[in-house]
mmCIF file of C-alpha atoms in Angstrom:
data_model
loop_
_atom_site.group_PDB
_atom_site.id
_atom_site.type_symbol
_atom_site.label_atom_id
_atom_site.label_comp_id
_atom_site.label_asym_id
_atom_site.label_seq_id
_atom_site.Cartn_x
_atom_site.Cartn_y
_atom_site.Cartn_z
ATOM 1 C CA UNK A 35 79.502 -55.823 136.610
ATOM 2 C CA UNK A 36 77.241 -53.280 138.404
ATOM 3 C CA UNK A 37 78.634 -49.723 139.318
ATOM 4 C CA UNK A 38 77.781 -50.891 143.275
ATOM 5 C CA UNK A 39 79.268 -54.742 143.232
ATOM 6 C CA UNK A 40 82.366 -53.128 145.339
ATOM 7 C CA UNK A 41 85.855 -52.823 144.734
ATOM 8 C CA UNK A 42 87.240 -55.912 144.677
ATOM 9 C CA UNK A 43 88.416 -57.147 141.106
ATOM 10 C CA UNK A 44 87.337 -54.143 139.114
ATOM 11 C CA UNK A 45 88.980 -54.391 135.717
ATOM 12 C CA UNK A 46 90.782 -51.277 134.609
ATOM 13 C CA UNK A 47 92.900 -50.117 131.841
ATOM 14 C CA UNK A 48 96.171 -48.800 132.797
ATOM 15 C CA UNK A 49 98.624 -46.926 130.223
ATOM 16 C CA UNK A 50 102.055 -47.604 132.214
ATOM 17 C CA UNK A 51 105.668 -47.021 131.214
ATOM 18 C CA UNK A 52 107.035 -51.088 130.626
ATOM 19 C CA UNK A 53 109.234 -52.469 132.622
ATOM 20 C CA UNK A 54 111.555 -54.708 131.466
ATOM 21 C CA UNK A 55 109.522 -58.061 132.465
ATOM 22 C CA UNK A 56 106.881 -56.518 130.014
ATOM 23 C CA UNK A 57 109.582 -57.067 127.050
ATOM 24 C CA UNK A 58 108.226 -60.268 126.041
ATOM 25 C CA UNK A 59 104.699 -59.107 125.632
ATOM 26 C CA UNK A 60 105.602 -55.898 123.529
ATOM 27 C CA UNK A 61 107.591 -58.128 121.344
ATOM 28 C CA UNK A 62 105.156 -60.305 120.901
ATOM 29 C CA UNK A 63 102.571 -57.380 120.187
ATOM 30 C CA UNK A 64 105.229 -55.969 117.773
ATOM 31 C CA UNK A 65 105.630 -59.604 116.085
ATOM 32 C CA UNK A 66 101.786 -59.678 115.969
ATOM 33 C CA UNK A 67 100.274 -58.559 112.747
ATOM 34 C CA UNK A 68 97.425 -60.645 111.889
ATOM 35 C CA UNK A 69 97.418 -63.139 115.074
ATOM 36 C CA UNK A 70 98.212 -63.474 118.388
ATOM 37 C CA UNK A 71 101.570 -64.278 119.330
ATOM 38 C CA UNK A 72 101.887 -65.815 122.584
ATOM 39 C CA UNK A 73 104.918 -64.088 124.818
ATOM 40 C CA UNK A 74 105.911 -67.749 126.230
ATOM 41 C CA UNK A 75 107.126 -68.931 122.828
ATOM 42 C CA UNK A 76 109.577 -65.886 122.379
ATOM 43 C CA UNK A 77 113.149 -65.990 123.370
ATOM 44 C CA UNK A 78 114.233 -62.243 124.390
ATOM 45 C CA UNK A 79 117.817 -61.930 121.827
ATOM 46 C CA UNK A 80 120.551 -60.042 124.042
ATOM 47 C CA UNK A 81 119.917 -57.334 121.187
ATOM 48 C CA UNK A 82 116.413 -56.468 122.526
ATOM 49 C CA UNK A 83 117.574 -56.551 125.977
ATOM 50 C CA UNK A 84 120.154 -54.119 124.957
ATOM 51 C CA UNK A 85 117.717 -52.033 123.300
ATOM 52 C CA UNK A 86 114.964 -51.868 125.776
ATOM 53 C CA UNK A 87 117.500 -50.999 128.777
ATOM 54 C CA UNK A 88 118.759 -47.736 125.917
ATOM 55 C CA UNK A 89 115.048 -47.116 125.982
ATOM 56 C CA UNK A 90 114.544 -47.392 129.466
ATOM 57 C CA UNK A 91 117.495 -45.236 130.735
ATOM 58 C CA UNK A 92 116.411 -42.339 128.193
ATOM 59 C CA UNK A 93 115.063 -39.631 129.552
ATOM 60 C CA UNK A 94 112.953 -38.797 126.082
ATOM 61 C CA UNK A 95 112.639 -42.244 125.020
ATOM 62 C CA UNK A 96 109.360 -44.544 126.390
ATOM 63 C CA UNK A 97 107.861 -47.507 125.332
ATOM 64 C CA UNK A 98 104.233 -47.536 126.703
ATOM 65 C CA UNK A 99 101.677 -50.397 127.436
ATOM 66 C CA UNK A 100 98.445 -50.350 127.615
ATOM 67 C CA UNK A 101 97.097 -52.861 130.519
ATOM 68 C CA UNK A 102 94.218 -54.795 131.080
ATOM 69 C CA UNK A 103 92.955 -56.695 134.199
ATOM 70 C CA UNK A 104 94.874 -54.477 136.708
ATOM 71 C CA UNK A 105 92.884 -54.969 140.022
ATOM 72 C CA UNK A 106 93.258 -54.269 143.424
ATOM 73 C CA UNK A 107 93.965 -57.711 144.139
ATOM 74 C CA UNK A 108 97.354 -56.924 142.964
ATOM 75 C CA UNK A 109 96.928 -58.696 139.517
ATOM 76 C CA UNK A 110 99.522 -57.812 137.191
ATOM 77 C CA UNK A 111 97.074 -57.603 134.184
ATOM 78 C CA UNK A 112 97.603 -58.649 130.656
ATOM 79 C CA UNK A 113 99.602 -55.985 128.320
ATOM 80 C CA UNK A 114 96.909 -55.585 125.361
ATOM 81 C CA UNK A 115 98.432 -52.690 123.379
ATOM 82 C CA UNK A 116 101.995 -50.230 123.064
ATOM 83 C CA UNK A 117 103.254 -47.675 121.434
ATOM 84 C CA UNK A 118 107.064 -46.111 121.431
ATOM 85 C CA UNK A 119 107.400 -42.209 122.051
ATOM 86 C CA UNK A 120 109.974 -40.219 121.971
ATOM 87 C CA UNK A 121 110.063 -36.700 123.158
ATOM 88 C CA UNK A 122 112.194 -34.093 120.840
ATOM 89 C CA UNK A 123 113.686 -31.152 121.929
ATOM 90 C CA UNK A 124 113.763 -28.332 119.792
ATOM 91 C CA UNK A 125 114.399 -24.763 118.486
ATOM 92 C CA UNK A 126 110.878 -24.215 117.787
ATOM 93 C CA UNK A 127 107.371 -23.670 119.291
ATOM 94 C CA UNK A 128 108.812 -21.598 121.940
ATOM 95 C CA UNK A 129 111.255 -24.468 122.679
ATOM 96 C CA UNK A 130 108.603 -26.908 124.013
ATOM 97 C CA UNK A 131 108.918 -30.414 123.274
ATOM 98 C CA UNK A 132 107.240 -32.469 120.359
ATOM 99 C CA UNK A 133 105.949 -35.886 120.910
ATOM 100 C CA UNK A 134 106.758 -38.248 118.115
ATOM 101 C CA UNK A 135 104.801 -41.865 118.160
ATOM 102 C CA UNK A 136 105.945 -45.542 116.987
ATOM 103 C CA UNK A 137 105.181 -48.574 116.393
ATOM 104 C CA UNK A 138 101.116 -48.440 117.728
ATOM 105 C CA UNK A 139 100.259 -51.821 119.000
ATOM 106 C CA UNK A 140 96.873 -53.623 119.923
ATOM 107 C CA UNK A 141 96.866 -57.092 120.526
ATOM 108 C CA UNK A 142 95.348 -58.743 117.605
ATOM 109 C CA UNK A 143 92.067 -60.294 118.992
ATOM 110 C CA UNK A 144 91.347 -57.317 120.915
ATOM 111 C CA UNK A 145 91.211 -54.494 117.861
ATOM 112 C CA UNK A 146 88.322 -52.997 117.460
ATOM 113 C CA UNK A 147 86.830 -52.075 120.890
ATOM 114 C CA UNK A 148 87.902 -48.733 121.267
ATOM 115 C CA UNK A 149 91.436 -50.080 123.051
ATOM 116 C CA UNK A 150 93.469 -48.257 120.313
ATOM 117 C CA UNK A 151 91.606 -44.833 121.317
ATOM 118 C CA UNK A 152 92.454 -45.364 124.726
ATOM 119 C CA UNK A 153 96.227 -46.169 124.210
ATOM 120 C CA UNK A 154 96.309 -42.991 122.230
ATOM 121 C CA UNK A 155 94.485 -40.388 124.320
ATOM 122 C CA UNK A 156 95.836 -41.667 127.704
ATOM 123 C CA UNK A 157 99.110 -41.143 125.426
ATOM 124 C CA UNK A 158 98.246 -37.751 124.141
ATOM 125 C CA UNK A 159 97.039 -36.411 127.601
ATOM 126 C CA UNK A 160 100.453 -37.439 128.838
ATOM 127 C CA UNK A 161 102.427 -35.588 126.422
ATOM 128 C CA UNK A 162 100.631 -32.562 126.913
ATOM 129 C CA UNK A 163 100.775 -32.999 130.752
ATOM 130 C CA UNK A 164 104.799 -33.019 130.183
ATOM 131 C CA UNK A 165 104.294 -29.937 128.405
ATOM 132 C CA UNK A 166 104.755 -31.325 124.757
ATOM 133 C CA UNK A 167 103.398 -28.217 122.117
ATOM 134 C CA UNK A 168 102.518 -31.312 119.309
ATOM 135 C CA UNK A 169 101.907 -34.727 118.850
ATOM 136 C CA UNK A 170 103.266 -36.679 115.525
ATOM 137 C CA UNK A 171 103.932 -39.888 113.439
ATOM 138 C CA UNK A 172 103.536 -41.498 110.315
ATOM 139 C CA UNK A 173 101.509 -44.136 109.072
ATOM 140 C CA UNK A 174 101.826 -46.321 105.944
ATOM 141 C CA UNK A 175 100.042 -44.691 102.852
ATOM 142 C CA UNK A 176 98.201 -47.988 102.254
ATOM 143 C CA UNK A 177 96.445 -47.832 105.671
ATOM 144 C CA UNK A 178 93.538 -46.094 105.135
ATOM 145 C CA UNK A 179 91.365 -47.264 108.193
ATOM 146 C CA UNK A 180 94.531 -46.462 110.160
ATOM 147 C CA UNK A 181 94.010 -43.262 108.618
ATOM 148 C CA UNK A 182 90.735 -42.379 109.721
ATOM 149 C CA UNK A 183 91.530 -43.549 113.368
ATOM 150 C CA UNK A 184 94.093 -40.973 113.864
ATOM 151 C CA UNK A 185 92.006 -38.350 111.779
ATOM 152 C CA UNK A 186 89.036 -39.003 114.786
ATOM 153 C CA UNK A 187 91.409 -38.309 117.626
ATOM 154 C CA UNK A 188 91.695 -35.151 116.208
ATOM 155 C CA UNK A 189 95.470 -35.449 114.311
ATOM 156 C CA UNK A 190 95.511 -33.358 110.797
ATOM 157 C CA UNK A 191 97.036 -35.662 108.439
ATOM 158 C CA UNK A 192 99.012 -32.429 106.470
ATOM 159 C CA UNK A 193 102.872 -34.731 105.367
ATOM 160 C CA UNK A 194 103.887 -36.889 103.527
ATOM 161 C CA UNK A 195 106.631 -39.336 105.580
ATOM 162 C CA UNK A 196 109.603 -40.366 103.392
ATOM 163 C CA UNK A 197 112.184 -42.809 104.852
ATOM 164 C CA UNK A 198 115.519 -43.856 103.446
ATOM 165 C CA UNK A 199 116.938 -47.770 103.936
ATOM 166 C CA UNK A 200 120.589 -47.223 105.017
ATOM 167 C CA UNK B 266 140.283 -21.019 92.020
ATOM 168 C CA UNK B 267 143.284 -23.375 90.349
ATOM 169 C CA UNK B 268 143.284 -26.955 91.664
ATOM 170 C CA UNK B 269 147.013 -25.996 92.157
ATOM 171 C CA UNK B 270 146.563 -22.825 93.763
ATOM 172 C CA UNK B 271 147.963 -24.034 97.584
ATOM 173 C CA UNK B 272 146.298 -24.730 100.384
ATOM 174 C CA UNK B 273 145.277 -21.233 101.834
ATOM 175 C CA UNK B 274 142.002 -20.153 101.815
ATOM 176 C CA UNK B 275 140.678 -23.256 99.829
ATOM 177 C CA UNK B 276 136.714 -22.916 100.522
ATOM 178 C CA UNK B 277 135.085 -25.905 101.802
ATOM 179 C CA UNK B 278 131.873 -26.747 102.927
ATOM 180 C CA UNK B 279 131.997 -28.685 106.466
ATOM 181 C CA UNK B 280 129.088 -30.717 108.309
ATOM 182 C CA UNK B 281 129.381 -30.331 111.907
ATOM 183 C CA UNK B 282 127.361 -30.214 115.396
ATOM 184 C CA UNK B 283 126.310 -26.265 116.002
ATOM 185 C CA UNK B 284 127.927 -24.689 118.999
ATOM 186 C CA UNK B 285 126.205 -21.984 121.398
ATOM 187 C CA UNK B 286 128.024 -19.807 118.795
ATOM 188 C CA UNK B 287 125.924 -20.739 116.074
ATOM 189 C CA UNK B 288 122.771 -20.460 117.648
ATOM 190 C CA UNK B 289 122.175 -16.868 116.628
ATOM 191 C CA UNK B 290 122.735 -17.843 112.837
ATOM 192 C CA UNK B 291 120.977 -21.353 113.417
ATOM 193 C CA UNK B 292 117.946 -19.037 114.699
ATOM 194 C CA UNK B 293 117.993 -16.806 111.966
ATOM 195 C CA UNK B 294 117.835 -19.839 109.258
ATOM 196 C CA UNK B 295 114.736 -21.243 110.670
ATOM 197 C CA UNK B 296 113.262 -17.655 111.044
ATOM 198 C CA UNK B 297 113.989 -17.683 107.057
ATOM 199 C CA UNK B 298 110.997 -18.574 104.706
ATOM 200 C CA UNK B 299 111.588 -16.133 102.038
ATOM 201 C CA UNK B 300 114.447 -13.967 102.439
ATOM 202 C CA UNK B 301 117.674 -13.708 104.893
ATOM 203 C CA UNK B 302 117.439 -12.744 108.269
ATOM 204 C CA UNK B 303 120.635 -11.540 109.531
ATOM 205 C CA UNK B 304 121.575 -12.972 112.425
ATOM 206 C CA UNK B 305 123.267 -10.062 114.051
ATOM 207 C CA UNK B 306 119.546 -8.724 113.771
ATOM 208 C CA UNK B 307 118.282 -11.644 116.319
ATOM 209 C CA UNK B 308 118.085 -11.330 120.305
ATOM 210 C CA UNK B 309 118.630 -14.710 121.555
ATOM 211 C CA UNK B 310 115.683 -15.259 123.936
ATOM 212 C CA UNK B 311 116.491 -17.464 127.343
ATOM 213 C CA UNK B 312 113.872 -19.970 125.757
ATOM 214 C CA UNK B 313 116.190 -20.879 123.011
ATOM 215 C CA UNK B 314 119.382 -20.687 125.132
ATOM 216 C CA UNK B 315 117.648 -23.606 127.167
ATOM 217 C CA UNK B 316 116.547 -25.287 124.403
ATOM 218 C CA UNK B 317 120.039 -25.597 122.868
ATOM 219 C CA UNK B 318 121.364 -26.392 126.190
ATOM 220 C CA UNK B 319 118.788 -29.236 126.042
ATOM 221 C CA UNK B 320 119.262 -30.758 122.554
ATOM 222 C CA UNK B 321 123.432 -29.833 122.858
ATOM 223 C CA UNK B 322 123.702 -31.943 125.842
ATOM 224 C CA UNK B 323 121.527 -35.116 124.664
ATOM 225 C CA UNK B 324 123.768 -38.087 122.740
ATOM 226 C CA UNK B 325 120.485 -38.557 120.904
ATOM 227 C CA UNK B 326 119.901 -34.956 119.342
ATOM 228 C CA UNK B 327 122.288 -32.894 117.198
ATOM 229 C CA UNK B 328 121.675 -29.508 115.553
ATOM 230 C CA UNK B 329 123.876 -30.199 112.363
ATOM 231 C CA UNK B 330 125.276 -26.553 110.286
ATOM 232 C CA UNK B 331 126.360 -26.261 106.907
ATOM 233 C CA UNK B 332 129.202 -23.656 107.734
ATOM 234 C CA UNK B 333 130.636 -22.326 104.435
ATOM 235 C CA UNK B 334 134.264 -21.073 103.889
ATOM 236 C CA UNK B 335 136.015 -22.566 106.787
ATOM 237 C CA UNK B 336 139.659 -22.788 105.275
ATOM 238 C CA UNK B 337 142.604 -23.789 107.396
ATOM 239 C CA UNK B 338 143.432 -19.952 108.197
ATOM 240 C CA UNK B 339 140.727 -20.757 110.819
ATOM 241 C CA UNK B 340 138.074 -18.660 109.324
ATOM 242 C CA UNK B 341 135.197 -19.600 111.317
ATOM 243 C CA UNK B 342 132.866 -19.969 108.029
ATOM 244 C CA UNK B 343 129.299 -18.700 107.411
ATOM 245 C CA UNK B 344 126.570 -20.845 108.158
ATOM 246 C CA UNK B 345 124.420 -21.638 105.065
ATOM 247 C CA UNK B 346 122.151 -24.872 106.465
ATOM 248 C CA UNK B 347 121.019 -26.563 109.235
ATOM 249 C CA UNK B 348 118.861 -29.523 110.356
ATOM 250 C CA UNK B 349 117.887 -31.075 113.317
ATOM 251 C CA UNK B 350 118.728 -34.913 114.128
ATOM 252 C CA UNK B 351 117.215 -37.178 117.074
ATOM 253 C CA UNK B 352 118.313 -40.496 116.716
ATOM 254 C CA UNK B 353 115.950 -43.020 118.063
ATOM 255 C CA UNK B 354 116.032 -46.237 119.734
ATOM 256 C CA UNK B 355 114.193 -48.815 118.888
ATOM 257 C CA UNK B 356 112.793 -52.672 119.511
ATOM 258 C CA UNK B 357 112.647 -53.369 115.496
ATOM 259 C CA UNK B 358 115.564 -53.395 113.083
ATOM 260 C CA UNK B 359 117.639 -55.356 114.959
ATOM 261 C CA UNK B 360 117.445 -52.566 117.848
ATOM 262 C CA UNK B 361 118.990 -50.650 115.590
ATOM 263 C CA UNK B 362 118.563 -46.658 115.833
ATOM 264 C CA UNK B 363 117.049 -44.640 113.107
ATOM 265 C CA UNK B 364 117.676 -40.929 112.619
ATOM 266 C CA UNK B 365 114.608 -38.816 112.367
ATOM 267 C CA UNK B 366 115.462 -35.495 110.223
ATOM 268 C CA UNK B 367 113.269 -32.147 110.895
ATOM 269 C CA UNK B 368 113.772 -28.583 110.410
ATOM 270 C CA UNK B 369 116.061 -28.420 107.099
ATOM 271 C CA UNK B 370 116.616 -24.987 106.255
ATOM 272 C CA UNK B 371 119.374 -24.118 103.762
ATOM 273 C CA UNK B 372 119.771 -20.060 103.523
ATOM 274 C CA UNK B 373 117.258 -17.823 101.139
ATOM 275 C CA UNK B 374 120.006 -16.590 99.266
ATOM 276 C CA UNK B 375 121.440 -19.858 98.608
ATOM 277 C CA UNK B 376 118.646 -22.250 97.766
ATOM 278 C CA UNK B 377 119.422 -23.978 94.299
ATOM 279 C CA UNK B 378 122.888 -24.455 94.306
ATOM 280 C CA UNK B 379 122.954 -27.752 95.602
ATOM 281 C CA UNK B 380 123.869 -26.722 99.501
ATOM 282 C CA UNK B 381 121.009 -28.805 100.338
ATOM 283 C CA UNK B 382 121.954 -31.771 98.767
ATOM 284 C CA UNK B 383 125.271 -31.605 100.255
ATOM 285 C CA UNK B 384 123.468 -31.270 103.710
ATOM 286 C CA UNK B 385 121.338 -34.083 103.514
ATOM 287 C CA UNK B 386 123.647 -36.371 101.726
ATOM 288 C CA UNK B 387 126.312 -35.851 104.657
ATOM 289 C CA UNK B 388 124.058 -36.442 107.225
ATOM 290 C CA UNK B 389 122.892 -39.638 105.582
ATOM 291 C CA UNK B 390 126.278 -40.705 105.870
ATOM 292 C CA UNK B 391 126.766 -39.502 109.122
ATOM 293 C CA UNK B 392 123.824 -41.682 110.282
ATOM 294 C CA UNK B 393 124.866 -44.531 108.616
ATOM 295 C CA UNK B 394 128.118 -44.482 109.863
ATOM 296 C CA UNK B 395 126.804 -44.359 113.431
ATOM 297 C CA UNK B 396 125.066 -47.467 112.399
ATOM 298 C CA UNK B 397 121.189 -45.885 111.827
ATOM 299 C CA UNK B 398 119.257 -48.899 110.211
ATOM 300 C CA UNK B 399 116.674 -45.976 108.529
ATOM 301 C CA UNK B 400 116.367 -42.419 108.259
ATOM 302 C CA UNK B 401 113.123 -40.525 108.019
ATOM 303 C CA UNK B 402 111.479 -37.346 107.985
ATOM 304 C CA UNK B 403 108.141 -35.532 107.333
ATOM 305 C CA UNK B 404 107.539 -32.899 104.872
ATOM 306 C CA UNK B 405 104.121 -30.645 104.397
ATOM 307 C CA UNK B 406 102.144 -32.156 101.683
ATOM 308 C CA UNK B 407 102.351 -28.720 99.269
ATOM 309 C CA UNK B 408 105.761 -28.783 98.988
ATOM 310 C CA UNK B 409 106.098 -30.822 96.046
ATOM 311 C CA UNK B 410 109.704 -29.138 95.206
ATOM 312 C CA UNK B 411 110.677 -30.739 98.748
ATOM 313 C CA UNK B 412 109.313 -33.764 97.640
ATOM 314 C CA UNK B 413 111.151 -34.580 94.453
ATOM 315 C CA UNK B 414 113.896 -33.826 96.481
ATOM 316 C CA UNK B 415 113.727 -36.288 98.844
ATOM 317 C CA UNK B 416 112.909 -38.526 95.697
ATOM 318 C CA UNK B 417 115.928 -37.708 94.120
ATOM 319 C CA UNK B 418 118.380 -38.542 97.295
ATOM 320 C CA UNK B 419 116.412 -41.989 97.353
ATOM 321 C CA UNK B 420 113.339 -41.304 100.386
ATOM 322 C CA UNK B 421 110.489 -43.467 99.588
ATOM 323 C CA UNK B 422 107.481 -41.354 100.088
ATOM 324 C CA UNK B 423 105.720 -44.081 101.327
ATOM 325 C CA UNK B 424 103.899 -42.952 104.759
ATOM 326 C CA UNK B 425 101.201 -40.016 105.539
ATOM 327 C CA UNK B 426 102.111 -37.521 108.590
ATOM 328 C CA UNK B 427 99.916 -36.477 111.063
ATOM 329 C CA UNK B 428 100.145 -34.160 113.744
ATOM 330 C CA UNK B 429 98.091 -32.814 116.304
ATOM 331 C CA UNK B 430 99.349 -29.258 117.891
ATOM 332 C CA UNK B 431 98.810 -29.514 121.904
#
């Protein structure tokens, strides 16, 4: 579209906390490993709703989407990626806030074009607008390309995550 | 001490959330790499008040201590190890919480002796009994004693850490 076409039905990314309508599109994102899964066919369990409305009344708790087609039509746009993050208080780093990011979405026939990099910068920018002194998370050891994504935004990859089952 | 000696001043180690009271020797523990700081040494900056204040007040964030020698004379106890809980919500696991785990510190002067064991193990069981599906944590990549550690208590080490300071 050219720069001068006008304002009507620009497409724009937004990075927005999600409301609870958007909890069948991050579901399906988070079901959504190698395909697309389509938010119609999901039924919403009472123990998502329950956990999305903990989320959502939590102060240091966000779930985040990244969406597409926003215009000033009033289109409601298409979520295309998400990520979780939680904001940690602590005794260090002159008591500022860490931010600490899950579960990193993008929709599975949309990887590749740079929406990842988006979703994580408008993410980071926002954590150090809130006054957050780091950014963190863990990634599985065997994903190497995930690897080099975070290592281009800038992230220093310096631990080793260990979790424990309970 | 006899098994049958009576119940005075039986030394036990207790698990418990820190109190403002603590917050000198909690201070002092994470200001300890190599040697003991003595907390009676520390000036409590308003910075850290607030931050305790902060993570004291949140259901989702505890500052656990290791207190040493609390008997039921009411000795208060020394404070020998601390860590720092936030237990996250989540849309996997069945909305189950897990309990991320940072800033272990067991005392200089102590290290060895098992103390840290017995602080990790009881918060393990602390998170599972408050129904955590995982618990995780990060640890810098050249601290292999911290590693087999984690190893031994049953941690998988199977994620990389990244972080990017703000």
């Amino acid at each position: 579209m050219p720069a001068d076409s006008g304002p009507v039905h620009v497409t724009a990314l937004t990075l927005r906390p999600a409301t609870r309508a958007d909890l069948p599109a991050v579901l399906a994102l988070l079901a959504d490993e190698a395909r697309v899964v389509d938010p119609a066919t999901l039924v919403v369990d009472q123990v998502y709703e329950q956990a999305f409305a903990a989320i959502d009344v939590d102060p240091r708790n966000e779930i985040l989407v990244l969406v597409e087609g926003v215009d000033d039509q009033g289109d409601g746009g298409r979520v295309v990626g998400c990520l979780q993050v939680t904001y940690i208080p602590g005794l260090g780093k002159g008591g500022a806030e860490r931010a600490l990011i899950e579960a990193v979405r993008v929709r599975a026939d949309r990887r590749g074009g740079g929406l990842g990099q988006i979703l994580m910068e408008r993410t980071i920018e926002r954590a150090r607008t809130r006054g957050c002194a780091l950014v963190q998370l863990t990634s599985n050891k065997r994903r190497e390309d995930a690897h080099r994504f975070y290592g281009r935004l800038g992230f220093a990859r310096s631990h080793d995550g260990f979790k424990l089952a309970l």
